[in-house]
mmCIF file of C-alpha atoms in Angstrom:
data_model
loop_
_atom_site.group_PDB
_atom_site.id
_atom_site.type_symbol
_atom_site.label_atom_id
_atom_site.label_comp_id
_atom_site.label_asym_id
_atom_site.label_seq_id
_atom_site.Cartn_x
_atom_site.Cartn_y
_atom_site.Cartn_z
ATOM 1 C CA MET A 91 85.791 135.507 64.146
ATOM 2 C CA ASN A 92 86.117 132.044 62.640
ATOM 3 C CA GLY A 93 88.857 131.193 65.033
ATOM 4 C CA PHE A 94 86.721 132.199 67.911
ATOM 5 C CA LEU A 95 83.827 130.038 66.685
ATOM 6 C CA ARG A 96 86.123 127.075 66.358
ATOM 7 C CA ILE A 97 87.307 127.432 69.972
ATOM 8 C CA LEU A 98 83.691 127.818 71.120
ATOM 9 C CA ARG A 99 82.681 124.579 69.363
ATOM 10 C CA ILE A 100 85.586 122.765 70.969
ATOM 11 C CA LEU A 101 84.551 124.073 74.430
ATOM 12 C CA LEU A 102 81.001 123.133 73.885
ATOM 13 C CA ARG A 103 81.752 119.620 72.619
ATOM 14 C CA PRO A 104 82.330 117.865 76.025
ATOM 15 C CA PRO A 105 78.873 118.953 77.407
ATOM 16 C CA ALA A 106 77.272 117.857 74.129
ATOM 17 C CA LEU A 107 79.005 114.426 74.460
ATOM 18 C CA ALA A 108 77.888 114.270 78.091
ATOM 19 C CA PHE A 109 74.212 115.068 77.224
ATOM 20 C CA ARG A 110 74.443 112.352 74.407
ATOM 21 C CA PHE A 111 75.681 109.820 77.009
ATOM 22 C CA LEU A 112 72.983 110.691 79.447
ATOM 23 C CA ARG A 113 70.292 110.200 76.925
ATOM 24 C CA TRP A 114 71.740 106.810 75.992
ATOM 25 C CA PHE A 115 72.129 105.949 79.703
ATOM 26 C CA THR A 116 68.542 106.793 80.650
ATOM 27 C CA ARG A 117 66.962 105.268 77.589
ATOM 28 C CA ASN A 118 66.552 101.844 79.052
ATOM 29 C CA LYS A 119 67.499 99.552 81.965
ATOM 30 C CA LYS A 120 69.878 97.482 79.791
ATOM 31 C CA ASN A 121 72.067 100.547 79.118
ATOM 32 C CA ARG A 122 72.217 101.302 82.911
ATOM 33 C CA ARG A 123 72.947 97.724 83.615
ATOM 34 C CA TRP A 124 75.937 97.607 81.259
ATOM 35 C CA VAL A 125 77.376 100.814 82.783
ATOM 36 C CA LEU A 126 77.092 99.434 86.211
ATOM 37 C CA TYR A 127 78.706 96.186 85.188
ATOM 38 C CA GLY A 128 81.501 98.106 83.497
ATOM 39 C CA CYS A 129 82.162 100.295 86.629
ATOM 40 C CA LEU A 130 82.256 97.261 88.863
ATOM 41 C CA GLY A 131 84.581 95.535 86.589
ATOM 42 C CA ILE A 132 86.998 98.566 86.554
ATOM 43 C CA LEU A 133 86.703 98.817 90.368
ATOM 44 C CA CYS A 134 87.533 95.111 90.873
ATOM 45 C CA LEU A 135 90.472 95.269 88.370
ATOM 46 C CA SER A 136 91.811 98.348 90.135
ATOM 47 C CA VAL A 137 91.697 96.686 93.559
ATOM 48 C CA ALA A 138 93.354 93.584 92.205
ATOM 49 C CA VAL A 139 96.131 95.559 90.416
ATOM 50 C CA GLY A 140 96.606 97.616 93.575
ATOM 51 C CA GLU A 141 96.965 94.626 95.874
ATOM 52 C CA ILE A 142 99.610 93.162 93.563
ATOM 53 C CA LEU A 143 101.642 96.118 92.502
ATOM 54 C CA VAL A 144 101.169 98.919 95.191
ATOM 55 C CA ASP A 145 102.640 99.124 98.608
ATOM 56 C CA HIS A 146 99.693 98.491 100.946
ATOM 57 C CA ARG A 147 100.304 101.615 102.967
ATOM 58 C CA HIS A 148 99.120 103.635 99.883
ATOM 59 C CA LEU A 149 95.855 101.750 99.464
ATOM 60 C CA PRO A 150 92.803 103.526 101.001
ATOM 61 C CA TRP A 151 90.867 100.233 101.564
ATOM 62 C CA ARG A 152 93.714 98.748 103.709
ATOM 63 C CA PRO A 153 93.580 99.437 107.487
ATOM 64 C CA LEU A 154 96.079 101.958 108.836
ATOM 65 C CA ALA A 155 99.333 100.271 109.819
ATOM 66 C CA ILE A 156 100.715 102.250 112.786
ATOM 67 C CA ASP A 157 104.182 100.814 112.575
ATOM 68 C CA ASP A 158 104.564 101.581 108.955
ATOM 69 C CA ARG A 159 105.648 104.803 107.079
ATOM 70 C CA ALA A 160 103.202 107.263 105.851
ATOM 71 C CA GLY A 161 101.566 106.496 102.517
ATOM 72 C CA PHE A 162 99.326 108.146 99.880
ATOM 73 C CA SER A 163 96.103 107.476 101.941
ATOM 74 C CA THR A 164 97.468 107.924 105.478
ATOM 75 C CA ASN A 165 95.849 111.300 105.755
ATOM 76 C CA LEU A 166 92.426 109.930 104.932
ATOM 77 C CA LYS A 167 92.741 107.091 107.406
ATOM 78 C CA LEU A 168 93.852 109.334 110.145
ATOM 79 C CA ALA A 169 90.894 111.766 109.479
ATOM 80 C CA LEU A 170 88.555 108.764 109.951
ATOM 81 C CA LEU A 171 90.330 107.763 113.115
ATOM 82 C CA ASN A 172 90.092 111.373 114.404
ATOM 83 C CA ARG A 173 86.365 111.403 113.944
ATOM 84 C CA GLY A 174 85.735 107.772 115.056
ATOM 85 C CA PRO A 175 85.038 106.168 118.365
ATOM 86 C CA VAL A 176 87.904 106.482 120.995
ATOM 87 C CA SER A 177 88.279 102.628 121.107
ATOM 88 C CA TRP A 178 89.520 102.701 117.477
ATOM 89 C CA CYS A 179 92.350 104.904 118.324
ATOM 90 C CA ASP A 180 93.217 103.084 121.622
ATOM 91 C CA LYS A 181 93.297 99.692 119.960
ATOM 92 C CA LEU A 182 95.535 100.917 117.131
ATOM 93 C CA LEU A 183 97.939 102.681 119.445
ATOM 94 C CA PHE A 184 98.362 99.821 121.873
ATOM 95 C CA ASP A 185 98.778 97.308 119.059
ATOM 96 C CA SER A 186 102.093 98.915 118.089
ATOM 97 C CA GLN A 187 105.214 96.871 118.635
ATOM 98 C CA ASN A 188 107.592 99.933 118.492
ATOM 99 C CA LEU A 189 105.841 102.486 120.786
ATOM 100 C CA ASP A 190 106.281 103.048 124.529
ATOM 101 C CA VAL A 191 102.934 104.768 125.347
ATOM 102 C CA ALA A 192 100.613 104.880 128.373
ATOM 103 C CA SER A 193 97.163 106.345 128.956
ATOM 104 C CA VAL A 194 96.853 109.331 131.349
ATOM 105 C CA ASP A 195 93.942 110.589 133.403
ATOM 106 C CA PRO A 196 91.645 113.216 131.870
ATOM 107 C CA HIS A 197 92.621 116.706 132.663
ATOM 108 C CA SER A 198 90.698 120.017 132.746
ATOM 109 C CA ASP A 199 92.055 123.543 133.168
ATOM 110 C CA ARG A 200 90.684 127.134 132.945
ATOM 111 C CA ASN A 201 89.155 128.262 129.684
ATOM 112 C CA GLY A 202 88.103 124.765 128.747
ATOM 113 C CA CYS A 203 91.650 123.571 128.246
ATOM 114 C CA GLY A 204 92.631 119.928 128.879
ATOM 115 C CA TRP A 205 92.097 116.541 127.288
ATOM 116 C CA GLU A 206 89.830 113.446 127.632
ATOM 117 C CA ASN A 207 91.706 110.632 125.945
ATOM 118 C CA GLY A 208 95.329 111.647 126.669
ATOM 119 C CA LYS A 209 98.456 109.403 125.908
ATOM 120 C CA GLU A 210 102.022 109.863 127.136
ATOM 121 C CA ILE A 211 104.611 108.807 124.555
ATOM 122 C CA ASN A 212 108.180 108.303 125.769
ATOM 123 C CA THR A 213 109.674 106.482 122.776
ATOM 124 C CA SER A 214 108.829 105.769 119.182
ATOM 125 C CA ASN A 215 111.032 103.196 117.368
ATOM 126 C CA ASP A 216 113.514 103.729 120.262
ATOM 127 C CA ILE A 217 113.532 107.478 119.450
ATOM 128 C CA GLU A 218 113.417 109.221 122.754
ATOM 129 C CA ILE A 219 110.884 112.124 123.207
ATOM 130 C CA ARG A 220 112.478 114.022 126.127
ATOM 131 C CA GLY A 221 110.547 113.645 129.284
ATOM 132 C CA GLY A 222 107.516 112.097 127.564
ATOM 133 C CA ARG A 223 104.812 114.155 125.981
ATOM 134 C CA ILE A 224 101.029 114.081 126.615
ATOM 135 C CA MET A 225 99.023 114.091 123.398
ATOM 136 C CA LYS A 226 95.441 113.302 122.331
ATOM 137 C CA CYS A 227 95.263 109.774 120.979
ATOM 138 C CA PRO A 228 95.069 110.684 117.167
ATOM 139 C CA LEU A 229 97.983 113.019 117.545
ATOM 140 C CA ALA A 230 99.952 110.205 119.224
ATOM 141 C CA VAL A 231 99.256 107.808 116.330
ATOM 142 C CA ALA A 232 100.233 110.493 113.772
ATOM 143 C CA THR A 233 103.391 111.283 115.694
ATOM 144 C CA HIS A 234 104.507 107.614 115.779
ATOM 145 C CA ILE A 235 103.902 107.232 111.972
ATOM 146 C CA TRP A 236 105.747 110.471 111.279
ATOM 147 C CA LEU A 237 108.746 109.489 113.288
ATOM 148 C CA THR A 238 108.860 106.070 111.647
ATOM 149 C CA THR A 239 108.969 107.947 108.236
ATOM 150 C CA SER A 240 111.483 110.543 109.530
ATOM 151 C CA ASN A 241 113.823 107.752 110.742
ATOM 152 C CA TYR A 242 113.605 106.108 107.424
ATOM 153 C CA LEU A 243 114.620 109.376 105.753
ATOM 154 C CA ALA A 244 117.492 109.733 108.154
ATOM 155 C CA LYS A 245 118.835 106.341 107.155
ATOM 156 C CA GLU A 246 118.323 107.067 103.389
ATOM 157 C CA MET A 247 119.720 110.592 103.425
ATOM 158 C CA LEU A 248 122.188 110.792 106.327
ATOM 159 C CA GLU A 249 123.166 107.125 106.714
ATOM 160 C CA THR A 250 122.275 107.190 110.488
ATOM 161 C CA GLU A 251 119.245 106.983 112.716
ATOM 162 C CA ILE A 252 117.345 109.468 114.900
ATOM 163 C CA THR A 253 117.917 108.837 118.561
ATOM 164 C CA LYS A 254 115.973 111.786 120.165
ATOM 165 C CA VAL A 255 113.555 114.486 119.310
ATOM 166 C CA HIS A 256 114.108 118.056 120.675
ATOM 167 C CA ASP A 257 110.809 119.855 121.176
ATOM 168 C CA ALA A 258 109.020 122.727 122.821
ATOM 169 C CA GLY A 259 106.165 120.705 124.225
ATOM 170 C CA THR A 260 102.573 119.663 123.493
ATOM 171 C CA TYR A 261 100.235 120.800 126.113
ATOM 172 C CA SER A 262 99.896 124.586 127.008
ATOM 173 C CA CYS A 263 96.700 126.290 128.011
ATOM 174 C CA ARG A 264 96.872 129.374 125.863
ATOM 175 C CA ARG A 265 95.482 131.104 122.797
ATOM 176 C CA MET A 266 97.069 131.017 119.394
ATOM 177 C CA TYR A 267 100.386 133.080 119.463
ATOM 178 C CA ASN A 268 99.928 133.629 123.147
ATOM 179 C CA ARG A 269 97.406 136.441 122.435
ATOM 180 C CA SER A 270 95.117 137.778 125.048
ATOM 181 C CA ARG A 271 92.148 137.316 122.626
ATOM 182 C CA GLY A 272 91.198 135.043 119.867
ATOM 183 C CA PRO A 273 90.835 131.410 119.248
ATOM 184 C CA MET A 274 92.502 128.844 121.569
ATOM 185 C CA SER A 275 95.600 127.053 120.302
ATOM 186 C CA GLN A 276 95.465 123.298 119.594
ATOM 187 C CA HIS A 277 98.175 123.124 122.361
ATOM 188 C CA ALA A 278 95.374 123.906 124.845
ATOM 189 C CA TYR A 279 93.935 120.454 124.092
ATOM 190 C CA ALA A 280 97.192 118.487 123.845
ATOM 191 C CA ASN A 281 96.491 118.328 120.176
ATOM 192 C CA ALA A 282 99.643 120.056 118.924
ATOM 193 C CA TRP A 283 103.429 119.570 119.147
ATOM 194 C CA ASP A 284 106.345 121.902 118.489
ATOM 195 C CA ILE A 285 109.517 120.178 117.235
ATOM 196 C CA THR A 286 112.789 122.123 117.418
ATOM 197 C CA GLY A 287 115.175 119.441 116.039
ATOM 198 C CA PHE A 288 116.634 115.837 115.944
ATOM 199 C CA GLU A 289 119.591 114.219 117.584
ATOM 200 C CA LEU A 290 121.236 111.543 115.528
ATOM 201 C CA ASP A 291 123.117 108.320 116.343
ATOM 202 C CA ASP A 292 126.287 109.748 114.850
ATOM 203 C CA GLY A 293 126.351 112.645 117.285
ATOM 204 C CA ARG A 294 124.961 115.282 115.077
ATOM 205 C CA VAL A 295 122.148 117.560 116.268
ATOM 206 C CA ILE A 296 119.940 118.931 113.443
ATOM 207 C CA SER A 297 118.246 122.147 114.486
ATOM 208 C CA VAL A 298 115.405 123.879 112.758
ATOM 209 C CA ALA A 299 116.732 127.226 113.898
ATOM 210 C CA ARG A 300 120.309 126.703 112.792
ATOM 211 C CA HIS A 301 119.954 124.567 109.688
ATOM 212 C CA TRP A 302 116.648 125.407 107.974
ATOM 213 C CA ASN A 303 118.216 128.252 105.925
ATOM 214 C CA THR A 304 121.477 126.462 104.997
ATOM 215 C CA HIS A 305 122.200 124.395 101.940
ATOM 216 C CA GLY A 306 123.603 121.160 103.394
ATOM 217 C CA ASP A 307 122.200 117.716 103.962
ATOM 218 C CA GLU A 308 120.730 118.863 107.240
ATOM 219 C CA ALA A 309 118.460 121.448 105.582
ATOM 220 C CA GLU A 310 117.392 119.014 102.915
ATOM 221 C CA PHE A 311 116.560 116.452 105.596
ATOM 222 C CA LEU A 312 114.455 118.979 107.525
ATOM 223 C CA ARG A 313 112.450 119.822 104.402
ATOM 224 C CA GLU A 314 111.826 116.198 103.607
ATOM 225 C CA THR A 315 110.726 115.570 107.267
ATOM 226 C CA ARG A 316 108.410 118.582 106.941
ATOM 227 C CA ASP A 317 106.904 117.287 103.644
ATOM 228 C CA ALA A 318 106.403 113.827 105.327
ATOM 229 C CA ALA A 319 104.628 115.496 108.211
ATOM 230 C CA CYS A 320 102.031 116.857 105.671
ATOM 231 C CA GLN A 321 101.204 113.333 104.860
ATOM 232 C CA VAL A 322 100.238 112.664 108.444
ATOM 233 C CA PHE A 323 99.103 115.810 110.354
ATOM 234 C CA ASN A 324 96.284 118.207 109.445
ATOM 235 C CA ILE A 325 98.313 121.313 110.097
ATOM 236 C CA VAL A 326 102.095 121.642 109.535
ATOM 237 C CA LEU A 327 103.781 124.961 109.961
ATOM 238 C CA SER A 328 107.534 125.453 109.436
ATOM 239 C CA PRO A 329 109.912 128.434 109.146
ATOM 240 C CA ASP A 330 108.392 128.904 105.580
ATOM 241 C CA TYR A 331 105.114 129.890 107.184
ATOM 242 C CA ASN A 332 106.084 132.898 109.274
ATOM 243 C CA GLN A 333 108.646 134.399 111.601
ATOM 244 C CA ALA A 334 106.880 132.953 114.664
ATOM 245 C CA HIS A 335 107.848 129.412 113.423
ATOM 246 C CA HIS A 336 111.482 130.262 112.475
ATOM 247 C CA ASP A 337 112.870 127.821 114.965
ATOM 248 C CA HIS A 338 110.343 124.862 115.058
ATOM 249 C CA PHE A 339 107.802 122.794 113.210
ATOM 250 C CA HIS A 340 104.242 123.143 114.575
ATOM 251 C CA VAL A 341 102.069 120.095 113.829
ATOM 252 C CA ASP A 342 98.568 119.387 114.957
ATOM 253 C CA MET A 343 95.433 117.375 114.362
ATOM 254 C CA GLY A 344 92.985 120.253 114.475
ATOM 255 C CA PHE A 345 90.373 121.073 111.795
ATOM 256 C CA GLY A 346 91.418 122.328 108.346
ATOM 257 C CA GLU A 347 94.475 121.505 106.313
ATOM 258 C CA ARG A 348 97.672 123.469 105.843
ATOM 259 C CA CYS A 349 101.197 122.472 104.879
ATOM 260 C CA ARG A 350 103.711 125.208 104.627
#
């Protein structure tokens, strides 16, 4: 019983300290002023230390750098871009020095399928996307950042570069899993992309279907690129998710958040 009471006292101590702080904080304006000054000081110090010691791609107050690798705050910046004015995304995309991209006319199809602000990507960092793929603007931005990161991983892990992406397309006017009923797929809005593998400069082809369940460098590279995708896209589904994705990565910029 005494042990139980000791544990209870420990659990109740933090709220008691919090109430004591609130009483002190609300007692007079001077106390509130000192707390405010302290918080501002800590914030300024954190910003200064971050600017000096941390890579800028990780800092949430720094603008999104489209030609840089993904960082700690990339997801947050892309979420803001996804919900912001179209002009923000267009400017960022066409400011890139390493992206061959063009605007395409709006398109509408049956069942409300189609896109408004579509972009066609042909190459990213000289990585060929076969035949060019039409994507909504935020997906195009995320794709370029992810391929920049993936190419960095290829150089670090495989001592070569990616030359081509193998994929199963972006736009398809259909429901999820090709069902006759249920919600529409993000593919119906050119807001999703299915990647089946990568072709490398040294001649190797890394396939999700062939290499995901192996134990070599290729499998490790695929898992690292999948994890990198989770820093960029809202939804990332790999063979670890279900059998329907045994041979590809599905990435999209739809609502929600999932990495598997």
